[in-house]
Every structure is written in structure tokens, then in C-alpha cells.
PDB file of C-alpha atoms in Angstrom:
ATOM      1  CA  MET A   1     -25.958  23.741  94.274  1.00  0.00           C
ATOM      2  CA  ARG A   2     -24.613  27.141  95.274  1.00  0.00           C
ATOM      3  CA  ARG A   3     -23.737  25.841  98.768  1.00  0.00           C
ATOM      4  CA  LYS A   4     -21.675  23.010  97.279  1.00  0.00           C
ATOM      5  CA  GLU A   5     -19.912  25.410  94.927  1.00  0.00           C
ATOM      6  CA  LEU A   6     -18.945  27.457  97.959  1.00  0.00           C
ATOM      7  CA  GLU A   7     -17.441  24.301  99.465  1.00  0.00           C
ATOM      8  CA  PHE A   8     -15.127  24.189  96.458  1.00  0.00           C
ATOM      9  CA  SER A   9     -14.126  27.766  97.071  1.00  0.00           C
ATOM     10  CA  ALA A  10     -13.582  27.283 100.786  1.00  0.00           C
ATOM     11  CA  ASP A  11     -11.159  24.452 100.029  1.00  0.00           C
ATOM     12  CA  LEU A  12      -9.328  25.933  97.076  1.00  0.00           C
ATOM     13  CA  ASP A  13      -9.215  29.650  97.816  1.00  0.00           C
ATOM     14  CA  SER A  14      -6.864  28.867 100.698  1.00  0.00           C
ATOM     15  CA  PHE A  15      -4.063  28.123  98.223  1.00  0.00           C
ATOM     16  CA  ASN A  16      -1.609  30.872  97.404  1.00  0.00           C
ATOM     17  CA  ILE A  17      -1.638  30.557  93.623  1.00  0.00           C
ATOM     18  CA  ASN A  18       0.523  33.130  91.883  1.00  0.00           C
ATOM     19  CA  ASN A  19       0.754  32.845  88.118  1.00  0.00           C
ATOM     20  CA  GLY A  20       1.536  36.372  87.040  1.00  0.00           C
ATOM     21  CA  ASP A  21      -1.117  37.892  84.785  1.00  0.00           C
ATOM     22  CA  PHE A  22      -3.051  34.646  84.371  1.00  0.00           C
ATOM     23  CA  ASP A  23      -6.388  34.395  86.194  1.00  0.00           C
ATOM     24  CA  CYS A  24      -8.706  31.458  85.504  1.00  0.00           C
ATOM     25  CA  LYS A  25     -11.635  33.302  87.020  1.00  0.00           C
ATOM     26  CA  GLN A  26     -11.570  35.768  84.126  1.00  0.00           C
ATOM     27  CA  LEU A  27     -12.382  32.955  81.672  1.00  0.00           C
ATOM     28  CA  ASN A  28     -15.920  32.427  80.370  1.00  0.00           C
ATOM     29  CA  TYR A  29     -17.349  28.979  79.690  1.00  0.00           C
ATOM     30  CA  GLU A  30     -18.466  30.058  76.208  1.00  0.00           C
ATOM     31  CA  ASP A  31     -14.839  30.782  75.272  1.00  0.00           C
ATOM     32  CA  LEU A  32     -13.539  27.334  76.250  1.00  0.00           C
ATOM     33  CA  LYS A  33     -13.408  24.668  73.531  1.00  0.00           C
ATOM     34  CA  THR A  34     -12.618  21.039  74.357  1.00  0.00           C
ATOM     35  CA  ILE A  35     -10.076  19.759  71.825  1.00  0.00           C
ATOM     36  CA  LYS A  36      -9.704  16.149  72.951  1.00  0.00           C
ATOM     37  CA  ASN A  37      -9.807  13.809  75.909  1.00  0.00           C
ATOM     38  CA  LEU A  38      -6.431  13.178  77.530  1.00  0.00           C
ATOM     39  CA  GLY A  39      -7.506  10.508  79.986  1.00  0.00           C
ATOM     40  CA  CYS A  40      -9.983   9.381  82.618  1.00  0.00           C
ATOM     41  CA  GLY A  41      -9.510   8.351  86.223  1.00  0.00           C
ATOM     42  CA  ALA A  42     -11.493   7.413  89.289  1.00  0.00           C
ATOM     43  CA  TYR A  43     -12.171  11.036  90.181  1.00  0.00           C
ATOM     44  CA  GLY A  44     -12.726  12.712  86.834  1.00  0.00           C
ATOM     45  CA  SER A  45     -11.593  13.213  83.256  1.00  0.00           C
ATOM     46  CA  VAL A  46      -8.752  15.290  81.825  1.00  0.00           C
ATOM     47  CA  ASN A  47      -9.295  17.211  78.596  1.00  0.00           C
ATOM     48  CA  LEU A  48      -7.213  19.461  76.412  1.00  0.00           C
ATOM     49  CA  VAL A  49      -9.130  22.748  76.367  1.00  0.00           C
ATOM     50  CA  LYS A  50      -8.536  25.825  74.218  1.00  0.00           C
ATOM     51  CA  HIS A  51      -9.391  29.379  75.219  1.00  0.00           C
ATOM     52  CA  THR A  52     -10.637  30.565  71.840  1.00  0.00           C
ATOM     53  CA  LYS A  53     -10.020  34.282  72.430  1.00  0.00           C
ATOM     54  CA  SER A  54      -6.350  33.945  73.383  1.00  0.00           C
ATOM     55  CA  GLY A  55      -5.512  30.640  71.709  1.00  0.00           C
ATOM     56  CA  LYS A  56      -4.073  29.311  74.960  1.00  0.00           C
ATOM     57  CA  LEU A  57      -4.296  25.603  75.699  1.00  0.00           C
ATOM     58  CA  PHE A  58      -4.852  23.987  79.078  1.00  0.00           C
ATOM     59  CA  ALA A  59      -5.050  20.504  80.478  1.00  0.00           C
ATOM     60  CA  VAL A  60      -8.282  20.626  82.471  1.00  0.00           C
ATOM     61  CA  LYS A  61      -9.302  18.065  85.068  1.00  0.00           C
ATOM     62  CA  ARG A  62     -13.094  18.042  85.424  1.00  0.00           C
ATOM     63  CA  MET A  63     -14.843  16.648  88.487  1.00  0.00           C
ATOM     64  CA  THR A  64     -18.505  16.523  89.443  1.00  0.00           C
ATOM     65  CA  MET A  65     -19.555  17.640  92.908  1.00  0.00           C
ATOM     66  CA  ALA A  66     -19.996  14.031  94.022  1.00  0.00           C
ATOM     67  CA  LEU A  67     -16.598  12.942  92.693  1.00  0.00           C
ATOM     68  CA  TYR A  68     -14.956  15.963  94.271  1.00  0.00           C
ATOM     69  CA  LYS A  69     -16.379  15.091  97.675  1.00  0.00           C
ATOM     70  CA  GLU A  70     -15.278  11.456  97.319  1.00  0.00           C
ATOM     71  CA  GLY A  71     -11.789  12.346  96.140  1.00  0.00           C
ATOM     72  CA  ARG A  72     -11.447  15.613  98.041  1.00  0.00           C
ATOM     73  CA  ASP A  73      -8.223  14.781  99.879  1.00  0.00           C
ATOM     74  CA  ARG A  74      -6.519  13.556  96.725  1.00  0.00           C
ATOM     75  CA  SER A  75      -7.634  16.609  94.770  1.00  0.00           C
ATOM     76  CA  LEU A  76      -6.424  18.992  97.444  1.00  0.00           C
ATOM     77  CA  MET A  77      -3.075  17.200  97.693  1.00  0.00           C
ATOM     78  CA  GLU A  78      -2.673  17.350  93.919  1.00  0.00           C
ATOM     79  CA  ILE A  79      -3.411  21.066  93.848  1.00  0.00           C
ATOM     80  CA  GLN A  80      -1.286  21.789  96.919  1.00  0.00           C
ATOM     81  CA  VAL A  81       1.821  20.107  95.510  1.00  0.00           C
ATOM     82  CA  ALA A  82       1.364  21.460  91.981  1.00  0.00           C
ATOM     83  CA  SER A  83       0.832  24.968  93.348  1.00  0.00           C
ATOM     84  CA  ASP A  84       3.732  24.807  95.807  1.00  0.00           C
ATOM     85  CA  SER A  85       6.090  23.493  93.127  1.00  0.00           C
ATOM     86  CA  ARG A  86       5.255  26.113  90.500  1.00  0.00           C
ATOM     87  CA  ASP A  87       8.853  27.406  90.579  1.00  0.00           C
ATOM     88  CA  CYS A  88      10.199  23.958  89.707  1.00  0.00           C
ATOM     89  CA  PRO A  89      10.826  23.415  85.967  1.00  0.00           C
ATOM     90  CA  PHE A  90      10.315  19.665  86.372  1.00  0.00           C
ATOM     91  CA  THR A  91       6.739  19.543  87.733  1.00  0.00           C
ATOM     92  CA  VAL A  92       3.482  20.364  85.941  1.00  0.00           C
ATOM     93  CA  ASN A  93       2.049  23.708  87.029  1.00  0.00           C
ATOM     94  CA  PHE A  94      -1.417  24.247  88.500  1.00  0.00           C
ATOM     95  CA  LEU A  95      -2.901  27.451  87.077  1.00  0.00           C
ATOM     96  CA  GLY A  96      -6.207  27.815  88.884  1.00  0.00           C
ATOM     97  CA  TYR A  97      -9.765  26.515  89.058  1.00  0.00           C
ATOM     98  CA  LEU A  98     -13.325  27.360  88.084  1.00  0.00           C
ATOM     99  CA  ASN A  99     -16.780  26.207  89.156  1.00  0.00           C
ATOM    100  CA  LEU A 100     -18.566  25.563  85.857  1.00  0.00           C
ATOM    101  CA  ASN A 101     -22.048  24.055  85.486  1.00  0.00           C
ATOM    102  CA  GLY A 102     -21.793  22.091  88.711  1.00  0.00           C
ATOM    103  CA  GLU A 103     -18.277  20.842  88.008  1.00  0.00           C
ATOM    104  CA  LEU A 104     -14.860  21.712  89.348  1.00  0.00           C
ATOM    105  CA  TRP A 105     -12.426  22.522  86.521  1.00  0.00           C
ATOM    106  CA  MET A 106      -8.778  22.422  87.568  1.00  0.00           C
ATOM    107  CA  PHE A 107      -6.515  24.138  85.035  1.00  0.00           C
ATOM    108  CA  MET A 108      -3.000  22.788  84.505  1.00  0.00           C
ATOM    109  CA  GLU A 109      -0.394  23.677  81.919  1.00  0.00           C
ATOM    110  CA  SER A 110      -0.708  21.569  78.793  1.00  0.00           C
ATOM    111  CA  MET A 111       1.980  19.117  77.764  1.00  0.00           C
ATOM    112  CA  ASP A 112       2.317  17.143  74.538  1.00  0.00           C
ATOM    113  CA  MET A 113       2.549  13.509  75.586  1.00  0.00           C
ATOM    114  CA  SER A 114       3.301  11.133  78.437  1.00  0.00           C
ATOM    115  CA  LEU A 115       6.440   9.019  78.522  1.00  0.00           C
ATOM    116  CA  ASN A 116       4.193   5.994  78.076  1.00  0.00           C
ATOM    117  CA  GLU A 117       2.632   7.469  74.932  1.00  0.00           C
ATOM    118  CA  LEU A 118       6.058   8.385  73.594  1.00  0.00           C
ATOM    119  CA  LYS A 119       7.175   4.787  74.094  1.00  0.00           C
ATOM    120  CA  GLY A 120       4.099   3.627  72.165  1.00  0.00           C
ATOM    121  CA  ASN A 121       4.780   6.019  69.296  1.00  0.00           C
ATOM    122  CA  ILE A 122       8.365   4.799  69.003  1.00  0.00           C
ATOM    123  CA  LEU A 123       7.203   1.174  69.043  1.00  0.00           C
ATOM    124  CA  ASN A 124       4.626   1.864  66.328  1.00  0.00           C
ATOM    125  CA  ASN A 125       6.884   3.881  64.039  1.00  0.00           C
ATOM    126  CA  THR A 126      10.229   2.094  64.091  1.00  0.00           C
ATOM    127  CA  ALA A 127      11.296  -1.342  62.889  1.00  0.00           C
ATOM    128  CA  GLU A 128      13.444  -1.815  65.987  1.00  0.00           C
ATOM    129  CA  TYR A 129      12.791  -0.081  69.302  1.00  0.00           C
ATOM    130  CA  PHE A 130      15.903   1.864  70.243  1.00  0.00           C
ATOM    131  CA  ILE A 131      16.453   5.183  72.006  1.00  0.00           C
ATOM    132  CA  PRO A 132      19.910   6.780  72.077  1.00  0.00           C
ATOM    133  CA  GLU A 133      21.444   6.649  75.519  1.00  0.00           C
ATOM    134  CA  GLU A 134      21.914  10.427  75.608  1.00  0.00           C
ATOM    135  CA  ILE A 135      18.156  10.932  75.199  1.00  0.00           C
ATOM    136  CA  ILE A 136      17.445   8.570  78.080  1.00  0.00           C
ATOM    137  CA  GLY A 137      20.104  10.274  80.190  1.00  0.00           C
ATOM    138  CA  ASN A 138      18.578  13.716  79.729  1.00  0.00           C
ATOM    139  CA  ILE A 139      15.054  12.512  80.456  1.00  0.00           C
ATOM    140  CA  SER A 140      16.324  10.611  83.512  1.00  0.00           C
ATOM    141  CA  PHE A 141      18.076  13.751  84.744  1.00  0.00           C
ATOM    142  CA  GLN A 142      14.882  15.793  84.515  1.00  0.00           C
ATOM    143  CA  ILE A 143      12.757  13.169  86.302  1.00  0.00           C
ATOM    144  CA  THR A 144      15.357  12.660  89.035  1.00  0.00           C
ATOM    145  CA  SER A 145      15.654  16.437  89.489  1.00  0.00           C
ATOM    146  CA  GLY A 146      11.885  16.800  89.824  1.00  0.00           C
ATOM    147  CA  LEU A 147      11.635  14.062  92.436  1.00  0.00           C
ATOM    148  CA  TYR A 148      14.564  15.559  94.327  1.00  0.00           C
ATOM    149  CA  TYR A 149      12.860  18.960  94.340  1.00  0.00           C
ATOM    150  CA  LEU A 150       9.640  17.484  95.717  1.00  0.00           C
ATOM    151  CA  LEU A 151      11.521  15.816  98.557  1.00  0.00           C
ATOM    152  CA  ASN A 152      14.129  18.453  99.333  1.00  0.00           C
ATOM    153  CA  ASP A 153      12.010  21.591  98.975  1.00  0.00           C
ATOM    154  CA  LEU A 154       8.517  20.328  99.850  1.00  0.00           C
ATOM    155  CA  SER A 155       9.197  17.156 101.918  1.00  0.00           C
ATOM    156  CA  ILE A 156       6.956  15.284  99.476  1.00  0.00           C
ATOM    157  CA  LEU A 157       7.101  11.677  98.297  1.00  0.00           C
ATOM    158  CA  HIS A 158       5.289  11.168  94.996  1.00  0.00           C
ATOM    159  CA  ARG A 159       4.309   7.486  95.525  1.00  0.00           C
ATOM    160  CA  ASP A 160       3.062   6.912  91.969  1.00  0.00           C
ATOM    161  CA  VAL A 161       6.077   7.365  89.697  1.00  0.00           C
ATOM    162  CA  LYS A 162       5.400   5.624  86.375  1.00  0.00           C
ATOM    163  CA  PRO A 163       5.624   6.401  82.637  1.00  0.00           C
ATOM    164  CA  SER A 164       2.069   7.766  82.382  1.00  0.00           C
ATOM    165  CA  ASN A 165       2.834  10.313  85.130  1.00  0.00           C
ATOM    166  CA  ILE A 166       5.845  11.722  83.300  1.00  0.00           C
ATOM    167  CA  LEU A 167       4.820  14.338  80.714  1.00  0.00           C
ATOM    168  CA  ILE A 168       6.869  15.770  77.871  1.00  0.00           C
ATOM    169  CA  LYS A 169       6.801  18.799  75.595  1.00  0.00           C
ATOM    170  CA  ASN A 170       8.359  18.580  72.166  1.00  0.00           C
ATOM    171  CA  SER A 171      10.533  21.505  73.259  1.00  0.00           C
ATOM    172  CA  GLY A 172      12.414  19.002  75.434  1.00  0.00           C
ATOM    173  CA  ARG A 173      10.921  19.778  78.842  1.00  0.00           C
ATOM    174  CA  VAL A 174      10.036  16.757  80.987  1.00  0.00           C
ATOM    175  CA  LYS A 175       7.680  17.171  83.967  1.00  0.00           C
ATOM    176  CA  ILE A 176       6.173  15.053  86.723  1.00  0.00           C
ATOM    177  CA  CYS A 177       2.397  15.117  87.203  1.00  0.00           C
ATOM    178  CA  ASP A 178      -0.412  13.568  89.272  1.00  0.00           C
ATOM    179  CA  PHE A 179       0.275  14.336  92.916  1.00  0.00           C
ATOM    180  CA  GLY A 180      -3.032  12.984  94.219  1.00  0.00           C
ATOM    181  CA  ILE A 181      -1.502  10.281  96.419  1.00  0.00           C
ATOM    182  CA  SER A 182       1.661  12.162  97.304  1.00  0.00           C
ATOM    183  CA  CYS A 183       2.340  12.596 100.997  1.00  0.00           C
ATOM    184  CA  LYS A 184       4.362  14.663 103.406  1.00  0.00           C
ATOM    185  CA  VAL A 185       7.302  12.715 104.757  1.00  0.00           C
ATOM    186  CA  LYS A 186       6.247  13.102 108.386  1.00  0.00           C
ATOM    187  CA  SER A 187       2.464  12.975 108.005  1.00  0.00           C
ATOM    188  CA  ASP A 188       0.143  10.316 109.433  1.00  0.00           C
ATOM    189  CA  GLU A 189      -0.626   9.159 105.898  1.00  0.00           C
ATOM    190  CA  PHE A 190       3.089   8.606 105.382  1.00  0.00           C
ATOM    191  CA  GLN A 191       3.103   6.280 108.368  1.00  0.00           C
ATOM    192  CA  SER A 192       0.025   4.245 107.451  1.00  0.00           C
ATOM    193  CA  SER A 193      -0.786   4.116 103.718  1.00  0.00           C
ATOM    194  CA  TYR A 194       2.076   2.248 102.087  1.00  0.00           C
ATOM    195  CA  ASN A 195       0.298   0.361  99.336  1.00  0.00           C
ATOM    196  CA  VAL A 196      -1.543   3.138  97.502  1.00  0.00           C
ATOM    197  CA  GLY A 197      -0.351   3.674  93.962  1.00  0.00           C
ATOM    198  CA  THR A 198       0.287   1.446  90.958  1.00  0.00           C
ATOM    199  CA  MET A 199       1.382  -2.047  91.986  1.00  0.00           C
ATOM    200  CA  SER A 200       3.551  -2.665  88.908  1.00  0.00           C
ATOM    201  CA  TYR A 201       5.902   0.164  89.842  1.00  0.00           C
ATOM    202  CA  MET A 202       5.929  -0.248  93.628  1.00  0.00           C
ATOM    203  CA  ALA A 203       9.160  -1.046  95.424  1.00  0.00           C
ATOM    204  CA  PRO A 204       9.346  -4.410  97.230  1.00  0.00           C
ATOM    205  CA  GLU A 205       9.216  -2.768 100.652  1.00  0.00           C
ATOM    206  CA  ARG A 206       5.973  -0.997  99.781  1.00  0.00           C
ATOM    207  CA  LEU A 207       4.270  -4.218  98.761  1.00  0.00           C
ATOM    208  CA  GLN A 208       5.461  -5.747 102.026  1.00  0.00           C
ATOM    209  CA  SER A 209       4.209  -2.692 103.994  1.00  0.00           C
ATOM    210  CA  ASP A 210       7.662  -2.039 105.382  1.00  0.00           C
ATOM    211  CA  SER A 211       9.372   1.339 105.694  1.00  0.00           C
ATOM    212  CA  LEU A 212       8.546   4.040 103.146  1.00  0.00           C
ATOM    213  CA  SER A 213      11.128   6.589 102.035  1.00  0.00           C
ATOM    214  CA  GLN A 214      12.564   8.327  98.992  1.00  0.00           C
ATOM    215  CA  LYS A 215      14.161   4.972  98.135  1.00  0.00           C
ATOM    216  CA  SER A 216      10.676   3.642  97.297  1.00  0.00           C
ATOM    217  CA  ASP A 217      10.155   6.350  94.674  1.00  0.00           C
ATOM    218  CA  ILE A 218      13.686   5.681  93.423  1.00  0.00           C
ATOM    219  CA  TRP A 219      12.789   2.046  92.678  1.00  0.00           C
ATOM    220  CA  SER A 220       9.753   3.298  90.713  1.00  0.00           C
ATOM    221  CA  LEU A 221      12.042   5.716  88.877  1.00  0.00           C
ATOM    222  CA  GLY A 222      14.352   2.850  87.927  1.00  0.00           C
ATOM    223  CA  ILE A 223      11.522   0.672  86.611  1.00  0.00           C
ATOM    224  CA  THR A 224      10.182   3.646  84.631  1.00  0.00           C
ATOM    225  CA  VAL A 225      13.560   4.379  83.021  1.00  0.00           C
ATOM    226  CA  LEU A 226      14.180   0.705  82.258  1.00  0.00           C
ATOM    227  CA  GLU A 227      10.759   0.266  80.641  1.00  0.00           C
ATOM    228  CA  PHE A 228      11.244   3.356  78.489  1.00  0.00           C
ATOM    229  CA  THR A 229      14.717   2.174  77.483  1.00  0.00           C
ATOM    230  CA  THR A 230      13.702  -1.335  76.405  1.00  0.00           C
ATOM    231  CA  GLY A 231      10.125  -0.633  75.313  1.00  0.00           C
ATOM    232  CA  LYS A 232       8.623  -3.215  77.642  1.00  0.00           C
ATOM    233  CA  PHE A 233       7.818  -3.716  81.315  1.00  0.00           C
ATOM    234  CA  PRO A 234      10.537  -5.896  82.909  1.00  0.00           C
ATOM    235  CA  TYR A 235       8.166  -8.333  84.638  1.00  0.00           C
ATOM    236  CA  ARG A 236       5.140 -10.356  83.547  1.00  0.00           C
ATOM    237  CA  LYS A 237       1.724  -8.766  84.046  1.00  0.00           C
ATOM    238  CA  TRP A 238       0.671  -9.305  87.663  1.00  0.00           C
ATOM    239  CA  SER A 239      -2.932 -10.036  88.601  1.00  0.00           C
ATOM    240  CA  ASN A 240      -2.431  -9.758  92.370  1.00  0.00           C
ATOM    241  CA  ILE A 241       0.057  -8.738  95.023  1.00  0.00           C
ATOM    242  CA  PHE A 242       1.172 -12.322  95.644  1.00  0.00           C
ATOM    243  CA  GLU A 243       2.395 -12.716  92.061  1.00  0.00           C
ATOM    244  CA  ALA A 244       4.190  -9.400  92.360  1.00  0.00           C
ATOM    245  CA  LEU A 245       5.936 -10.344  95.595  1.00  0.00           C
ATOM    246  CA  ASN A 246       6.907 -13.737  94.211  1.00  0.00           C
ATOM    247  CA  ASP A 247       8.583 -12.190  91.176  1.00  0.00           C
ATOM    248  CA  LEU A 248      10.204  -9.353  93.107  1.00  0.00           C
ATOM    249  CA  CYS A 249      11.644 -11.743  95.673  1.00  0.00           C
ATOM    250  CA  ASN A 250      12.585 -14.684  93.447  1.00  0.00           C
ATOM    251  CA  GLN A 251      13.274 -13.344  89.966  1.00  0.00           C
ATOM    252  CA  PRO A 252      16.563 -11.626  89.069  1.00  0.00           C
ATOM    253  CA  THR A 253      16.571  -7.893  89.696  1.00  0.00           C
ATOM    254  CA  PRO A 254      15.706  -6.066  86.441  1.00  0.00           C
ATOM    255  CA  ALA A 255      18.688  -4.784  84.477  1.00  0.00           C
ATOM    256  CA  LEU A 256      19.635  -3.431  81.073  1.00  0.00           C
ATOM    257  CA  PRO A 257      20.313  -5.875  78.230  1.00  0.00           C
ATOM    258  CA  PRO A 258      23.961  -6.980  78.466  1.00  0.00           C
ATOM    259  CA  LYS A 259      26.661  -5.282  76.365  1.00  0.00           C
ATOM    260  CA  LYS A 260      24.213  -2.819  74.812  1.00  0.00           C
ATOM    261  CA  TYR A 261      24.666   0.238  77.025  1.00  0.00           C
ATOM    262  CA  SER A 262      27.527   2.050  78.715  1.00  0.00           C
ATOM    263  CA  ALA A 263      28.905   1.177  82.130  1.00  0.00           C
ATOM    264  CA  GLU A 264      27.719   4.594  83.336  1.00  0.00           C
ATOM    265  CA  PHE A 265      24.120   3.880  82.353  1.00  0.00           C
ATOM    266  CA  ASN A 266      24.250   0.443  83.957  1.00  0.00           C
ATOM    267  CA  GLU A 267      25.670   1.939  87.136  1.00  0.00           C
ATOM    268  CA  TYR A 268      22.894   4.539  87.327  1.00  0.00           C
ATOM    269  CA  LEU A 269      20.100   2.042  86.764  1.00  0.00           C
ATOM    270  CA  ASN A 270      21.561  -0.535  89.133  1.00  0.00           C
ATOM    271  CA  SER A 271      21.746   2.192  91.780  1.00  0.00           C
ATOM    272  CA  THR A 272      17.962   2.582  91.596  1.00  0.00           C
ATOM    273  CA  LEU A 273      17.006  -1.100  91.368  1.00  0.00           C
ATOM    274  CA  ASN A 274      18.201  -2.971  94.425  1.00  0.00           C
ATOM    275  CA  ARG A 275      15.801  -5.133  96.422  1.00  0.00           C
ATOM    276  CA  GLU A 276      17.267  -3.696  99.615  1.00  0.00           C
ATOM    277  CA  ALA A 277      16.108  -0.099  99.899  1.00  0.00           C
ATOM    278  CA  ASP A 278      19.099   1.080 101.921  1.00  0.00           C
ATOM    279  CA  LYS A 279      21.429  -0.021  99.109  1.00  0.00           C
ATOM    280  CA  ARG A 280      19.791   2.262  96.552  1.00  0.00           C
ATOM    281  CA  LYS A 281      21.417   5.647  96.076  1.00  0.00           C
ATOM    282  CA  ASP A 282      19.488   8.723  97.177  1.00  0.00           C
ATOM    283  CA  TYR A 283      18.624  11.597  94.836  1.00  0.00           C
ATOM    284  CA  ILE A 284      21.660  13.699  95.735  1.00  0.00           C
ATOM    285  CA  ASN A 285      24.050  10.905  94.825  1.00  0.00           C
ATOM    286  CA  LEU A 286      22.089   9.888  91.735  1.00  0.00           C
ATOM    287  CA  LEU A 287      22.358  13.443  90.423  1.00  0.00           C
ATOM    288  CA  LYS A 288      26.142  13.290  90.845  1.00  0.00           C
ATOM    289  CA  MET A 289      26.463  10.185  88.679  1.00  0.00           C
ATOM    290  CA  ASN A 290      28.232  10.566  85.330  1.00  0.00           C
ATOM    291  CA  PHE A 291      25.268   9.237  83.361  1.00  0.00           C
ATOM    292  CA  LEU A 292      23.129  12.197  84.448  1.00  0.00           C
ATOM    293  CA  VAL A 293      25.863  14.831  84.651  1.00  0.00           C
ATOM    294  CA  LYS A 294      27.111  14.335  81.102  1.00  0.00           C
ATOM    295  CA  ASN A 295      23.610  14.195  79.568  1.00  0.00           C
ATOM    296  CA  LYS A 296      21.765  16.892  81.511  1.00  0.00           C
ATOM    297  CA  GLU A 297      22.413  19.505  78.791  1.00  0.00           C
ATOM    298  CA  TYR A 298      21.900  17.136  75.878  1.00  0.00           C
ATOM    299  CA  LYS A 299      19.343  18.489  73.381  1.00  0.00           C
ATOM    300  CA  ILE A 300      16.456  16.074  72.924  1.00  0.00           C
ATOM    301  CA  THR A 301      14.096  18.317  70.945  1.00  0.00           C
ATOM    302  CA  GLU A 302      14.928  16.952  67.492  1.00  0.00           C
ATOM    303  CA  PHE A 303      14.375  13.367  68.624  1.00  0.00           C
ATOM    304  CA  LEU A 304      11.090  14.194  70.363  1.00  0.00           C
ATOM    305  CA  GLN A 305       9.636  16.059  67.406  1.00  0.00           C
ATOM    306  CA  ILE A 306       9.916  12.914  65.280  1.00  0.00           C
ATOM    307  CA  PHE A 307       7.583  11.002  67.576  1.00  0.00           C
ATOM    308  CA  ILE A 308       5.444  13.592  69.351  1.00  0.00           C
ATOM    309  CA  GLN A 309       2.291  14.302  67.401  1.00  0.00           C
ATOM    310  CA  THR A 310       0.902  17.803  67.188  1.00  0.00           C
ATOM    311  CA  THR A 311      -2.417  18.628  68.804  1.00  0.00           C
ATOM    312  CA  GLN A 312      -5.616  18.269  66.814  1.00  0.00           C
ATOM    313  CA  ASP A 313      -6.732  21.246  64.709  1.00  0.00           C
ATOM    314  CA  GLY A 314      -3.084  22.242  64.296  1.00  0.00           C
ATOM    315  CA  GLU A 315      -2.946  23.832  67.729  1.00  0.00           C
ATOM    316  CA  ASP A 316       0.457  24.536  69.200  1.00  0.00           C
ATOM    317  CA  PRO A 317       0.457  23.289  72.811  1.00  0.00           C
ATOM    318  CA  ASN A 318       3.656  25.136  73.733  1.00  0.00           C
ATOM    319  CA  PHE A 319       2.100  28.430  74.732  1.00  0.00           C
ATOM    320  CA  LEU A 320       3.508  28.539  78.255  1.00  0.00           C
TER     321      LEU A 320
END
């Protein structure tokens, strides 16, 4: 067991993780209380964990030795990107790791809710699903800015942009998470693995195994924003790639409901959702569009606090 724990350390100690006075390795297992489960995936579970002595909350991804070995490359990519992007206000921060009872615990900053969960709360608590355009514009600005940072500063494509990978604090901060299948723009993986990710949000060219670029993530961004705006996914539920390709190639390109939103919002969304990748705007030009520029300072806190539930036991997750 000790040899395998050292394998964790050999992998993870190579990262230059600088988080000021915070040091995960000073935490004791007895002082960590699991508040609730936040989700489960192929390579582990994510829990909200409280450090009882300080009151701090963390999102902790827990992986067994076997799962770590199986998903090693994805875990290392996730940690690498989260660590390298710690100066970006639009990506979730990696805080450190511990080897506890034969498991790898990866500590991330805690957030309140995913965009998908927020959509569900609005659906369940309003007679008619509607989100003010200014709210959508601010959230879209933060997501677009985060994706631009990943590409411009780190040469990273996310490859799995979707509502469940966009996290929100009730303070108004919106952050991108889950970098496990991200890739460097010029890496071998970038050249060969086009169809990893979530099929529902993949751009047409990814499903067809054509060229992969920032424009592929931009399509996923557009679908994410459209789904959050309308409260529903714009296509039927696909059971296989052939159904997806048929709809993407033969159905009208998704768009906002007519006459309900401004021309600026329509222009922004249409700039992300074009079947031809080279006709989609890039991040730089998206960030110059009026829809984002005029809403980037809009305060969304009051709206979010209506629908974002507080953490169990009355904990305040906004300690960071």
C-alpha cells in the first residue's frame, strides 16, 4: 500500500501548487466531515467536505488506488489545468491533495451549484421558466472569458463544455470545472481523440472526426447558453451517434425563440452555433460583442440567491 501511495506523490508532487497559507497536508482525517455527495463519475466521487477546526469547505474528489491508476492521465490533466489556471477568476481552483486510507483526495474550492442544477431549481420554483437577458449575458461573459483564458494562456481546449461543468457561487462568480479530458492544442491527443466528451454538446465536426479547434468548444458553449436560456436541450435525446449526426445535419440550427430576445443576444448565440466551424466567431471576437460587453458588469447576485440553496447544516460555502 505504501508503494502505491508513493506513486501518487511521484505524480502529484511535480505540480507547482501555490495557494498562499493553505496546505492540504496539514489537515487531519479526523477533522474532515463529509457534508454531502456532489456527484459521482467513472473515476471517483465528489463530496462537499468541511474542515471542522477552521470551518472551511472543500469540494473533494476521492479516488481509490485502482481508479486512480485507470484514470491517471485524466486525473493528472485535471490537476494540471486547475493548478495552472489558479490565477484565472473563471476556473475552479485546485488546492492540493492527500493520501487518506488508501484513497487519493483532491481538494478543490467549493462552489454552490452547477448551471444545470440552477436551471432545475428555476424550473421547479417558477410557473414559467424565464431568465432575464442581462443575467444570461453576464454568465455567458464569464464562461466565454474562462474558455478564452484556457486557450490563450494555457493552449488548452476544454472538450467537455456543458451545463454540469459550469459552477456558480451565489456571490455571482461563475467558473469552469472538470478538465479531465482537456488537451493541449498541439499534443498527440489533440490530433487523435476527437470524440471524447459528452455527445449531446459536441460540435458537428467532432462527431464526424474532422478538425478540432476552439470553434468546437464554442459550439458547446452555444448549446449550453441556449439550454440555460430556454430551460430545455434544443434537440431530442440521442441514443447513438447516428441519431446525433442526422439531427445536426438535417434539422435547423438551434436558435432562440423568435421575437423574445434582443438582436444582440441573437447575434451572439448565432455566432456560436453555425454548422460550419470556420463561420463561428472565435473567443476574441465573441468577447467584443455588445451582448457580452454591456452585461459583463451586471450584478447577478440577487437573482442567484433566490434559486441557489444553502449548504446543509447551514454552512456558508463562500469561504474562499
